[in-house]
Amino acid sequence: MNKLIEIDQDNLTASFQPGLVTAEFHNIVEKVGLFYPPDPGSMRTSTLGGNIAEGAGGLRGLKYGVTKDYIIGLVAVLANGDVIRTGGKLAKDVAGYDLTQLLVGSEGTLAIITEATVKLLPLPEAKKTMQATFKSLPDAAKAVSRIIANRIIPVTLEFMDNATIKVVEDYVKIGLPTDVEAILFLQQDGSPSQVERDIEIMATICKEENASEVKIAKDDQEAEQLMFARRTALSALARLKPTTILEDATVPRSKIAELSEHIIQVAKKYDLQICTFGHAGDGNLHPTCLTDIRNHEEIEKVEKAFDEIYEKTIELGGTITGEHGVGIAKAGYLEWKIGKEGINVMRGIKKAFDPNGILNPGKLFAETRSRMVVSNHAK
Ligand SMILES: Cc1cc2nc3c(=O)[nH]c(=O)nc-3n(C[C@H](O)[C@H](O)[C@H](O)COP(=O)(O)OP(=O)(O)OC[C@H]3O[C@@H](n4cnc5c(N)ncnc54)[C@H](O)[C@@H]3O)c2cc1C
């Protein structure tokens, strides 16, 4: 079920089956001058159905939003075999409960999506990329806040901490400075004049916030090189130890520095290798622990460390997952975010859609308030 069904250039929509690979869909719509922004790091292998089921984000979320912001219609099969059609090629639709958005991010626990309709945008005319390095984490975080406070919404505002920089440089050897605390990766798109102006302002802000170096790509090839380090982060980390546990803590953007520093302290306290990278503009960090599932003593420390990281995340007004979903690994944490009352409402919804619990059993809801199940979370 991986077919494109239609691109409707009058309504600026597209419809497809859920097995279509995300990056293939990007290529198809961009060939006709249209644009589908959601671009999870996994887009070369992920499917649009998986993106919808997980409510996936990506590197362009800051400016363009995430998958939920583009899904306007769905066809889905319920647990009893009924087929429902929600939304459509409509700019407006308030006919009853919004079942489209209920199914987005439902992690396959409510229905099986068999067809989807998304809205599309015109393809931006120009795009520019820059990279800024910082000796201090709070300076990098301040640059992020000041860019947004200056009413600039870059398309991409990504972050890598020192631990990640060292591992990536060791892997790809592209001359990343290993003595800095943070690197920001920034991109802007739009009209050529607006892109030039925004990149210049962002470069000035980074310099004013003590960036040790600011590089602006001259062409697409240089842009690719600048973004390469960020795109390689997970592969670089994953090769070091037998088990990579990638998390998805998300806080209000202004709390990024506080959470990053907390993660560094927790890693020190438990003597763990935790490298952090992520979508700084979205307040979404991926603290990634490099460990070995066979080392039970260390895995116990990993669980305690992530408990502390998530406690802090919630205390800062954040959430247990910004884009990867709850699944099995974080089912034990869901109550921390939405409370008992929230769990009760969600269980009620699950029962209405799937009374016999046959769709993705075991996901979202934990029987006990246990810590995450690391073995299910290890890649
Ligand atoms: C290297 C890497 C980078 C990543 N980067 C990002 C990122 O930047 N942003 C982000 O949000 N995520 C990211 N992810 C996580 C993941 O790739 C995304 O959540 C993606 O959306 C999952 O799509 P998939 O096709 O792989 O889904 P799968 O893993 O196949 O499925 C995910 C879930 O959706 C359910 N499902 C799948 N299809 C349907 C359907 N048709 N109907 C109902 N349920 C369905 C499955 O049962 C399963 O529970 C990354 C993962 C990796 C490995």
CSV table of C-alpha atoms and ligand atoms in Angstrom, one decimal:
chain,number,residue,atom,x,y,z
A,1,MET,CA,0.0,0.0,0.0
A,2,ASN,CA,2.6,2.5,-1.1
A,3,LYS,CA,0.9,4.3,-4.0
A,4,LEU,CA,0.5,8.0,-4.5
A,5,ILE,CA,-3.3,8.4,-5.3
A,6,GLU,CA,-3.4,12.0,-6.4
A,7,ILE,CA,-1.8,15.4,-6.4
A,8,ASP,CA,-4.6,18.0,-6.6
A,9,GLN,CA,-2.9,21.2,-7.8
A,10,ASP,CA,-6.2,23.2,-7.6
A,11,ASN,CA,-6.7,22.5,-3.9
A,12,LEU,CA,-3.0,22.1,-3.1
A,13,THR,CA,-3.5,18.6,-1.6
A,14,ALA,CA,-2.2,15.1,-2.1
A,15,SER,CA,-3.6,11.8,-1.2
A,16,PHE,CA,-1.7,8.5,-0.8
A,17,GLN,CA,-1.6,5.1,0.7
A,18,PRO,CA,0.2,4.8,4.0
A,19,GLY,CA,3.2,2.7,2.9
A,20,LEU,CA,4.7,5.5,0.7
A,21,VAL,CA,8.2,6.4,1.9
A,22,THR,CA,8.4,10.0,3.2
A,23,ALA,CA,11.4,11.1,1.2
A,24,GLU,CA,9.9,9.6,-2.0
A,25,PHE,CA,6.8,11.7,-1.4
A,26,HIS,CA,8.9,14.8,-1.0
A,27,ASN,CA,10.6,14.2,-4.3
A,28,ILE,CA,7.3,13.6,-6.1
A,29,VAL,CA,5.6,16.8,-4.8
A,30,GLU,CA,8.8,18.9,-5.3
A,31,LYS,CA,8.9,18.0,-8.9
A,32,VAL,CA,5.7,19.9,-9.5
A,33,GLY,CA,6.9,22.9,-7.4
A,34,LEU,CA,5.0,21.9,-4.2
A,35,PHE,CA,6.2,21.3,-0.7
A,36,TYR,CA,5.4,18.8,2.1
A,37,PRO,CA,7.5,20.1,5.1
A,38,PRO,CA,7.4,17.3,7.7
A,39,ASP,CA,10.9,15.6,7.4
A,40,PRO,CA,11.8,13.3,10.2
A,41,GLY,CA,15.5,12.3,10.3
A,42,SER,CA,14.3,8.8,9.3
A,43,MET,CA,12.5,10.1,6.2
A,44,ARG,CA,14.5,7.9,3.8
A,45,THR,CA,13.1,4.8,5.4
A,46,SER,CA,10.0,5.9,7.3
A,47,THR,CA,6.6,5.7,5.7
A,48,LEU,CA,3.9,8.4,5.7
A,49,GLY,CA,1.6,6.0,7.6
A,50,GLY,CA,4.2,5.6,10.3
A,51,ASN,CA,4.7,9.4,10.4
A,52,ILE,CA,0.9,9.9,10.8
A,53,ALA,CA,0.6,7.1,13.5
A,54,GLU,CA,3.5,8.6,15.5
A,55,GLY,CA,2.7,12.3,14.8
A,56,ALA,CA,6.3,12.7,13.6
A,57,GLY,CA,8.2,15.9,13.7
A,58,GLY,CA,11.4,16.7,11.9
A,59,LEU,CA,14.1,19.3,11.2
A,60,ARG,CA,11.7,21.8,9.7
A,61,GLY,CA,9.2,21.7,12.6
A,62,LEU,CA,10.0,25.2,14.0
A,63,LYS,CA,8.8,27.1,11.0
A,64,TYR,CA,6.4,24.7,9.4
A,65,GLY,CA,5.0,22.5,12.2
A,66,VAL,CA,4.8,18.8,12.3
A,67,THR,CA,2.8,16.0,10.6
A,68,LYS,CA,-0.4,16.8,12.5
A,69,ASP,CA,-0.4,20.3,10.9
A,70,TYR,CA,-0.7,18.8,7.4
A,71,ILE,CA,-3.1,15.9,7.7
A,72,ILE,CA,-6.6,16.9,6.6
A,73,GLY,CA,-8.3,13.7,5.8
A,74,LEU,CA,-8.0,10.0,6.6
A,75,VAL,CA,-9.5,6.7,5.6
A,76,ALA,CA,-9.1,4.1,8.4
A,77,VAL,CA,-10.3,0.6,9.3
A,78,LEU,CA,-11.6,0.1,12.8
A,79,ALA,CA,-11.1,-2.9,15.0
A,80,ASN,CA,-14.6,-4.3,14.1
A,81,GLY,CA,-13.8,-3.9,10.3
A,82,ASP,CA,-15.8,-0.7,9.8
A,83,VAL,CA,-14.2,1.9,7.5
A,84,ILE,CA,-14.4,5.5,8.6
A,85,ARG,CA,-13.6,8.6,6.4
A,86,THR,CA,-12.6,11.7,8.3
A,87,GLY,CA,-12.0,15.3,7.0
A,88,GLY,CA,-11.2,15.7,3.3
A,89,LYS,CA,-9.8,18.3,0.9
A,90,LEU,CA,-11.2,21.0,3.1
A,91,ALA,CA,-9.8,24.2,4.5
A,92,LYS,CA,-12.5,24.1,7.1
A,93,ASP,CA,-14.4,21.2,8.7
A,94,VAL,CA,-16.0,21.3,12.2
A,95,ALA,CA,-18.5,18.4,11.7
A,96,GLY,CA,-18.3,16.8,15.2
A,97,TYR,CA,-15.3,15.6,17.0
A,98,ASP,CA,-12.0,16.0,15.1
A,99,LEU,CA,-11.4,12.3,14.4
A,100,THR,CA,-8.6,13.1,11.9
A,101,GLN,CA,-6.4,14.7,14.7
A,102,LEU,CA,-7.4,12.0,17.2
A,103,LEU,CA,-6.0,9.3,14.8
A,104,VAL,CA,-2.8,11.3,14.2
A,105,GLY,CA,-0.3,10.2,16.8
A,106,SER,CA,-2.5,7.4,18.1
A,107,GLU,CA,0.3,4.9,17.5
A,108,GLY,CA,-1.8,2.3,15.7
A,109,THR,CA,-3.9,1.8,18.9
A,110,LEU,CA,-7.2,3.1,17.6
A,111,ALA,CA,-7.4,2.2,13.9
A,112,ILE,CA,-5.4,1.2,10.8
A,113,ILE,CA,-4.9,4.1,8.4
A,114,THR,CA,-5.4,3.0,4.8
A,115,GLU,CA,-5.4,6.4,3.0
A,116,ALA,CA,-4.5,10.0,3.9
A,117,THR,CA,-4.9,13.4,2.4
A,118,VAL,CA,-2.4,16.2,3.3
A,119,LYS,CA,-2.2,19.9,2.5
A,120,LEU,CA,0.8,21.1,0.5
A,121,LEU,CA,2.6,24.5,0.3
A,122,PRO,CA,4.3,26.2,-2.6
A,123,LEU,CA,8.0,25.2,-2.7
A,124,PRO,CA,10.1,28.0,-1.2
A,125,GLU,CA,12.3,29.9,-3.8
A,126,ALA,CA,15.5,30.0,-1.8
A,127,LYS,CA,17.3,28.4,1.2
A,128,LYS,CA,20.5,29.1,3.1
A,129,THR,CA,22.4,27.3,5.8
A,130,MET,CA,24.7,28.3,8.6
A,131,GLN,CA,26.6,26.8,11.5
A,132,ALA,CA,27.6,28.5,14.7
A,133,THR,CA,29.9,27.1,17.5
A,134,PHE,CA,29.8,28.1,21.1
A,135,LYS,CA,32.2,27.7,24.0
A,136,SER,CA,29.3,28.0,26.5
A,137,LEU,CA,26.0,26.2,26.4
A,138,PRO,CA,24.0,29.1,28.0
A,139,ASP,CA,25.3,31.4,25.2
A,140,ALA,CA,24.1,29.0,22.6
A,141,ALA,CA,20.7,28.8,24.3
A,142,LYS,CA,20.6,32.6,24.5
A,143,ALA,CA,21.3,32.9,20.8
A,144,VAL,CA,18.3,30.5,20.1
A,145,SER,CA,16.0,32.6,22.3
A,146,ARG,CA,17.2,35.9,20.8
A,147,ILE,CA,16.7,34.7,17.2
A,148,ILE,CA,13.1,33.9,18.0
A,149,ALA,CA,12.6,37.1,20.0
A,150,ASN,CA,13.8,39.0,17.0
A,151,ARG,CA,10.8,37.6,15.1
A,152,ILE,CA,12.9,35.3,13.0
A,153,ILE,CA,11.5,31.8,12.6
A,154,PRO,CA,14.2,29.8,10.9
A,155,VAL,CA,13.2,26.7,9.1
A,156,THR,CA,15.8,24.6,11.0
A,157,LEU,CA,17.4,25.3,14.4
A,158,GLU,CA,19.3,22.2,15.4
A,159,PHE,CA,21.7,21.5,18.3
A,160,MET,CA,24.6,19.2,19.2
A,161,ASP,CA,26.4,19.2,22.6
A,162,ASN,CA,30.1,18.6,23.2
A,163,ALA,CA,29.8,14.8,23.9
A,164,THR,CA,28.0,14.4,20.5
A,165,ILE,CA,30.4,16.6,18.7
A,166,LYS,CA,33.4,14.5,19.9
A,167,VAL,CA,31.8,11.3,18.8
A,168,VAL,CA,30.6,12.6,15.4
A,169,GLU,CA,34.1,14.2,14.7
A,170,ASP,CA,35.8,10.9,15.6
A,171,TYR,CA,33.5,9.1,13.1
A,172,VAL,CA,33.4,11.4,10.1
A,173,LYS,CA,36.6,13.6,10.6
A,174,ILE,CA,35.2,16.7,9.0
A,175,GLY,CA,37.1,19.2,11.3
A,176,LEU,CA,34.4,19.9,13.9
A,177,PRO,CA,35.8,21.8,16.9
A,178,THR,CA,35.8,19.3,19.8
A,179,ASP,CA,36.6,22.0,22.4
A,180,VAL,CA,33.3,23.8,22.0
A,181,GLU,CA,30.2,23.1,24.2
A,182,ALA,CA,27.6,23.4,21.5
A,183,ILE,CA,27.0,23.7,17.7
A,184,LEU,CA,23.9,25.2,16.3
A,185,PHE,CA,22.8,24.3,12.7
A,186,LEU,CA,20.5,26.9,11.2
A,187,GLN,CA,18.6,27.2,7.9
A,188,GLN,CA,16.2,29.7,6.5
A,189,ASP,CA,14.0,29.5,3.4
A,190,GLY,CA,11.7,31.8,1.6
A,191,SER,CA,12.2,34.7,-0.9
A,192,PRO,CA,15.9,35.3,-1.7
A,193,SER,CA,15.9,38.7,-0.1
A,194,GLN,CA,14.2,37.5,3.1
A,195,VAL,CA,16.6,34.6,3.4
A,196,GLU,CA,19.7,36.8,3.0
A,197,ARG,CA,18.3,39.2,5.6
A,198,ASP,CA,17.4,36.5,8.2
A,199,ILE,CA,20.7,34.7,7.8
A,200,GLU,CA,22.6,37.9,8.3
A,201,ILE,CA,20.6,38.8,11.5
A,202,MET,CA,21.0,35.3,12.9
A,203,ALA,CA,24.8,35.4,12.2
A,204,THR,CA,25.0,38.7,14.0
A,205,ILE,CA,23.1,37.4,17.0
A,206,CYS,CA,25.3,34.3,17.3
A,207,LYS,CA,28.4,36.5,17.2
A,208,GLU,CA,26.9,38.9,19.8
A,209,GLU,CA,26.3,35.8,22.0
A,210,ASN,CA,30.0,34.9,21.8
A,211,ALA,CA,29.9,32.3,19.0
A,212,SER,CA,33.5,31.2,18.5
A,213,GLU,CA,32.8,30.7,14.8
A,214,VAL,CA,30.0,31.3,12.3
A,215,LYS,CA,30.0,29.6,8.9
A,216,ILE,CA,27.5,30.5,6.2
A,217,ALA,CA,27.3,28.0,3.3
A,218,LYS,CA,28.0,29.6,-0.2
A,219,ASP,CA,26.1,26.9,-2.1
A,220,ASP,CA,24.0,23.8,-1.8
A,221,GLN,CA,27.1,21.5,-1.6
A,222,GLU,CA,28.5,23.5,1.3
A,223,ALA,CA,25.1,23.6,2.9
A,224,GLU,CA,25.0,19.8,2.7
A,225,GLN,CA,28.5,19.6,4.3
A,226,LEU,CA,27.4,21.9,7.2
A,227,MET,CA,24.3,19.8,7.9
A,228,PHE,CA,26.1,16.5,7.5
A,229,ALA,CA,27.4,16.5,11.1
A,230,ARG,CA,23.8,16.9,12.5
A,231,ARG,CA,22.3,14.3,10.1
A,232,THR,CA,25.1,11.8,11.1
A,233,ALA,CA,24.7,12.2,14.8
A,234,LEU,CA,22.7,9.1,15.5
A,235,SER,CA,24.7,6.8,13.2
A,236,ALA,CA,27.9,8.1,14.8
A,237,LEU,CA,26.6,7.5,18.3
A,238,ALA,CA,25.1,4.1,17.5
A,239,ARG,CA,28.4,2.5,16.4
A,240,LEU,CA,30.2,3.1,19.8
A,241,LYS,CA,28.4,0.6,22.1
A,242,PRO,CA,26.2,-2.4,21.6
A,243,THR,CA,23.1,-0.5,22.9
A,244,THR,CA,21.9,3.0,22.0
A,245,ILE,CA,19.0,4.4,24.0
A,246,LEU,CA,17.6,7.5,22.3
A,247,GLU,CA,15.2,9.6,24.3
A,248,ASP,CA,12.9,12.5,23.3
A,249,ALA,CA,12.5,15.0,26.2
A,250,THR,CA,10.8,18.2,25.2
A,251,VAL,CA,10.6,21.5,27.1
A,252,PRO,CA,9.6,25.1,26.4
A,253,ARG,CA,12.3,26.5,24.1
A,254,SER,CA,13.5,28.9,26.8
A,255,LYS,CA,14.3,25.9,29.1
A,256,ILE,CA,16.7,24.2,26.7
A,257,ALA,CA,19.9,25.3,28.5
A,258,GLU,CA,18.6,24.2,31.9
A,259,LEU,CA,17.6,20.8,30.6
A,260,SER,CA,20.9,20.3,28.7
A,261,GLU,CA,22.9,21.1,31.8
A,262,HIS,CA,20.8,18.8,34.0
A,263,ILE,CA,21.4,16.0,31.5
A,264,ILE,CA,25.2,16.6,31.8
A,265,GLN,CA,25.0,16.5,35.6
A,266,VAL,CA,22.9,13.3,35.6
A,267,ALA,CA,25.4,11.6,33.2
A,268,LYS,CA,28.2,12.6,35.6
A,269,LYS,CA,26.3,11.4,38.7
A,270,TYR,CA,25.7,7.9,37.3
A,271,ASP,CA,29.0,7.8,35.3
A,272,LEU,CA,27.1,7.2,32.0
A,273,GLN,CA,27.9,8.3,28.4
A,274,ILE,CA,24.9,10.5,27.5
A,275,CYS,CA,25.2,12.6,24.3
A,276,THR,CA,22.6,15.1,23.5
A,277,PHE,CA,21.4,16.5,20.1
A,278,GLY,CA,18.1,17.6,18.8
A,279,HIS,CA,15.7,20.2,17.6
A,280,ALA,CA,16.7,23.2,19.8
A,281,GLY,CA,14.1,25.5,18.1
A,282,ASP,CA,11.3,23.1,19.1
A,283,GLY,CA,12.7,22.6,22.7
A,284,ASN,CA,13.1,18.9,21.7
A,285,LEU,CA,16.3,17.2,22.9
A,286,HIS,CA,17.4,13.6,22.2
A,287,PRO,CA,19.6,12.6,25.2
A,288,THR,CA,21.2,9.4,23.9
A,289,CYS,CA,22.8,6.9,26.2
A,290,LEU,CA,25.5,4.6,24.9
A,291,THR,CA,25.5,1.4,26.9
A,292,ASP,CA,25.3,-2.4,26.8
A,293,ILE,CA,22.0,-4.1,27.5
A,294,ARG,CA,23.9,-7.1,28.9
A,295,ASN,CA,25.5,-5.0,31.7
A,296,HIS,CA,22.6,-5.2,34.2
A,297,GLU,CA,24.3,-2.9,36.7
A,298,GLU,CA,24.8,-0.2,34.2
A,299,ILE,CA,21.2,-0.6,32.8
A,300,GLU,CA,19.8,0.0,36.3
A,301,LYS,CA,21.8,3.3,36.4
A,302,VAL,CA,20.5,4.2,32.9
A,303,GLU,CA,16.9,3.8,34.1
A,304,LYS,CA,17.5,5.9,37.2
A,305,ALA,CA,19.2,8.6,35.1
A,306,PHE,CA,16.3,8.8,32.6
A,307,ASP,CA,13.9,8.9,35.5
A,308,GLU,CA,15.7,12.0,36.8
A,309,ILE,CA,15.9,13.5,33.3
A,310,TYR,CA,12.1,13.1,32.8
A,311,GLU,CA,11.3,14.4,36.3
A,312,LYS,CA,13.2,17.5,35.4
A,313,THR,CA,11.6,17.7,32.0
A,314,ILE,CA,8.1,17.6,33.6
A,315,GLU,CA,9.2,20.1,36.3
A,316,LEU,CA,10.2,22.5,33.5
A,317,GLY,CA,6.8,22.3,31.9
A,318,GLY,CA,7.9,19.7,29.3
A,319,THR,CA,6.7,16.4,28.0
A,320,ILE,CA,7.9,12.8,27.9
A,321,THR,CA,7.9,12.7,24.1
A,322,GLY,CA,7.9,15.4,21.6
A,323,GLU,CA,7.8,13.4,18.4
A,324,HIS,CA,8.7,9.7,18.9
A,325,GLY,CA,5.5,8.7,20.7
A,326,VAL,CA,4.9,6.7,23.9
A,327,GLY,CA,5.0,3.2,22.6
A,328,ILE,CA,6.0,0.5,25.1
A,329,ALA,CA,9.2,2.1,26.4
A,330,LYS,CA,7.5,5.2,27.8
A,331,ALA,CA,4.1,3.8,28.8
A,332,GLY,CA,5.2,3.9,32.4
A,333,TYR,CA,5.8,7.7,32.2
A,334,LEU,CA,2.6,8.7,30.5
A,335,GLU,CA,0.8,9.3,33.8
A,336,TRP,CA,3.6,11.7,34.8
A,337,LYS,CA,2.6,14.0,31.9
A,338,ILE,CA,-1.2,13.6,31.8
A,339,GLY,CA,-2.2,12.5,35.2
A,340,LYS,CA,-4.6,9.7,36.3
A,341,GLU,CA,-7.6,11.6,34.9
A,342,GLY,CA,-5.9,12.0,31.5
A,343,ILE,CA,-5.2,8.2,31.5
A,344,ASN,CA,-8.8,7.5,32.3
A,345,VAL,CA,-10.1,9.6,29.4
A,346,MET,CA,-7.5,8.0,27.0
A,347,ARG,CA,-8.5,4.5,28.1
A,348,GLY,CA,-12.1,5.4,27.5
A,349,ILE,CA,-11.3,6.5,23.9
A,350,LYS,CA,-9.3,3.3,23.4
A,351,LYS,CA,-12.3,1.2,24.6
A,352,ALA,CA,-14.7,3.0,22.2
A,353,PHE,CA,-12.5,2.3,19.2
A,354,ASP,CA,-11.1,-1.1,20.1
A,355,PRO,CA,-13.2,-2.7,22.9
A,356,ASN,CA,-11.2,-6.0,22.7
A,357,GLY,CA,-7.8,-4.4,22.7
A,358,ILE,CA,-6.6,-6.0,19.5
A,359,LEU,CA,-4.8,-3.0,18.0
A,360,ASN,CA,-1.2,-2.6,19.1
A,361,PRO,CA,-1.8,-4.1,22.5
A,362,GLY,CA,0.7,-3.1,25.2
A,363,LYS,CA,1.4,0.3,23.7
A,364,LEU,CA,0.6,3.6,25.4
A,365,PHE,CA,-0.8,2.2,28.6
A,366,ALA,CA,1.3,0.5,31.3
A,367,GLU,CA,-0.3,-1.8,33.9
A,368,THR,CA,2.0,-0.4,36.6
A,369,ARG,CA,3.8,2.9,37.0
A,370,SER,CA,7.1,1.2,36.2
A,371,ARG,CA,10.2,2.6,34.7
A,372,MET,CA,10.7,2.3,31.0
A,373,VAL,CA,11.4,-1.1,29.6
A,374,VAL,CA,14.9,-0.6,28.3
A,375,SER,CA,15.1,-3.8,26.4
A,376,ASN,CA,12.2,-2.7,24.3
A,377,HIS,CA,13.8,0.6,23.7
A,378,ALA,CA,17.3,-0.5,22.7
A,379,LYS,CA,18.3,-0.1,19.1
B,1,LIG,C1,17.6,7.6,12.5
B,1,LIG,C2,16.3,8.0,13.0
B,1,LIG,C3,15.9,9.3,13.0
B,1,LIG,C4,14.6,9.7,13.4
B,1,LIG,N1,14.3,11.0,13.4
B,1,LIG,C5,13.0,11.4,13.7
B,1,LIG,C6,12.6,12.8,13.7
B,1,LIG,O1,13.5,13.7,13.3
B,1,LIG,N2,11.4,13.1,14.0
B,1,LIG,C7,10.5,12.1,14.4
B,1,LIG,O2,9.4,12.5,14.7
B,1,LIG,N3,10.8,10.8,14.5
B,1,LIG,C8,12.1,10.4,14.1
B,1,LIG,N4,12.4,9.1,14.2
B,1,LIG,C9,11.4,8.1,14.7
B,1,LIG,C10,10.6,7.4,13.6
B,1,LIG,O3,11.3,7.2,12.4
B,1,LIG,C11,9.3,8.1,13.2
B,1,LIG,O4,8.5,8.1,14.4
B,1,LIG,C12,8.5,7.6,12.0
B,1,LIG,O5,7.4,8.5,11.9
B,1,LIG,C13,8.1,6.2,12.1
B,1,LIG,O6,7.7,5.8,10.8
B,1,LIG,P1,7.8,4.3,10.3
B,1,LIG,O7,7.3,4.2,8.9
B,1,LIG,O8,9.2,3.8,10.5
B,1,LIG,O9,6.8,3.6,11.3
B,1,LIG,P2,6.9,2.2,12.0
B,1,LIG,O10,8.1,2.1,13.0
B,1,LIG,O11,6.8,1.1,11.0
B,1,LIG,O12,5.5,2.3,12.9
B,1,LIG,C14,5.4,3.1,13.9
B,1,LIG,C15,4.1,2.9,14.7
B,1,LIG,O13,3.0,3.3,13.8
B,1,LIG,C16,2.1,2.2,13.6
B,1,LIG,N5,1.6,2.3,12.2
B,1,LIG,C17,2.4,2.3,11.1
B,1,LIG,N6,1.6,2.4,10.0
B,1,LIG,C18,0.4,2.5,10.4
B,1,LIG,C19,-0.9,2.7,9.8
B,1,LIG,N7,-1.0,2.7,8.5
B,1,LIG,N8,-2.0,2.8,10.6
B,1,LIG,C20,-1.9,2.7,11.9
B,1,LIG,N9,-0.8,2.6,12.6
B,1,LIG,C21,0.4,2.5,11.9
B,1,LIG,C22,2.9,0.9,13.9
B,1,LIG,O14,2.0,-0.1,14.3
B,1,LIG,C23,3.8,1.4,15.0
B,1,LIG,O15,3.2,1.3,16.2
B,1,LIG,C24,13.7,8.7,13.8
B,1,LIG,C25,14.1,7.4,13.8
B,1,LIG,C26,15.3,7.0,13.4
B,1,LIG,C27,15.7,5.5,13.4
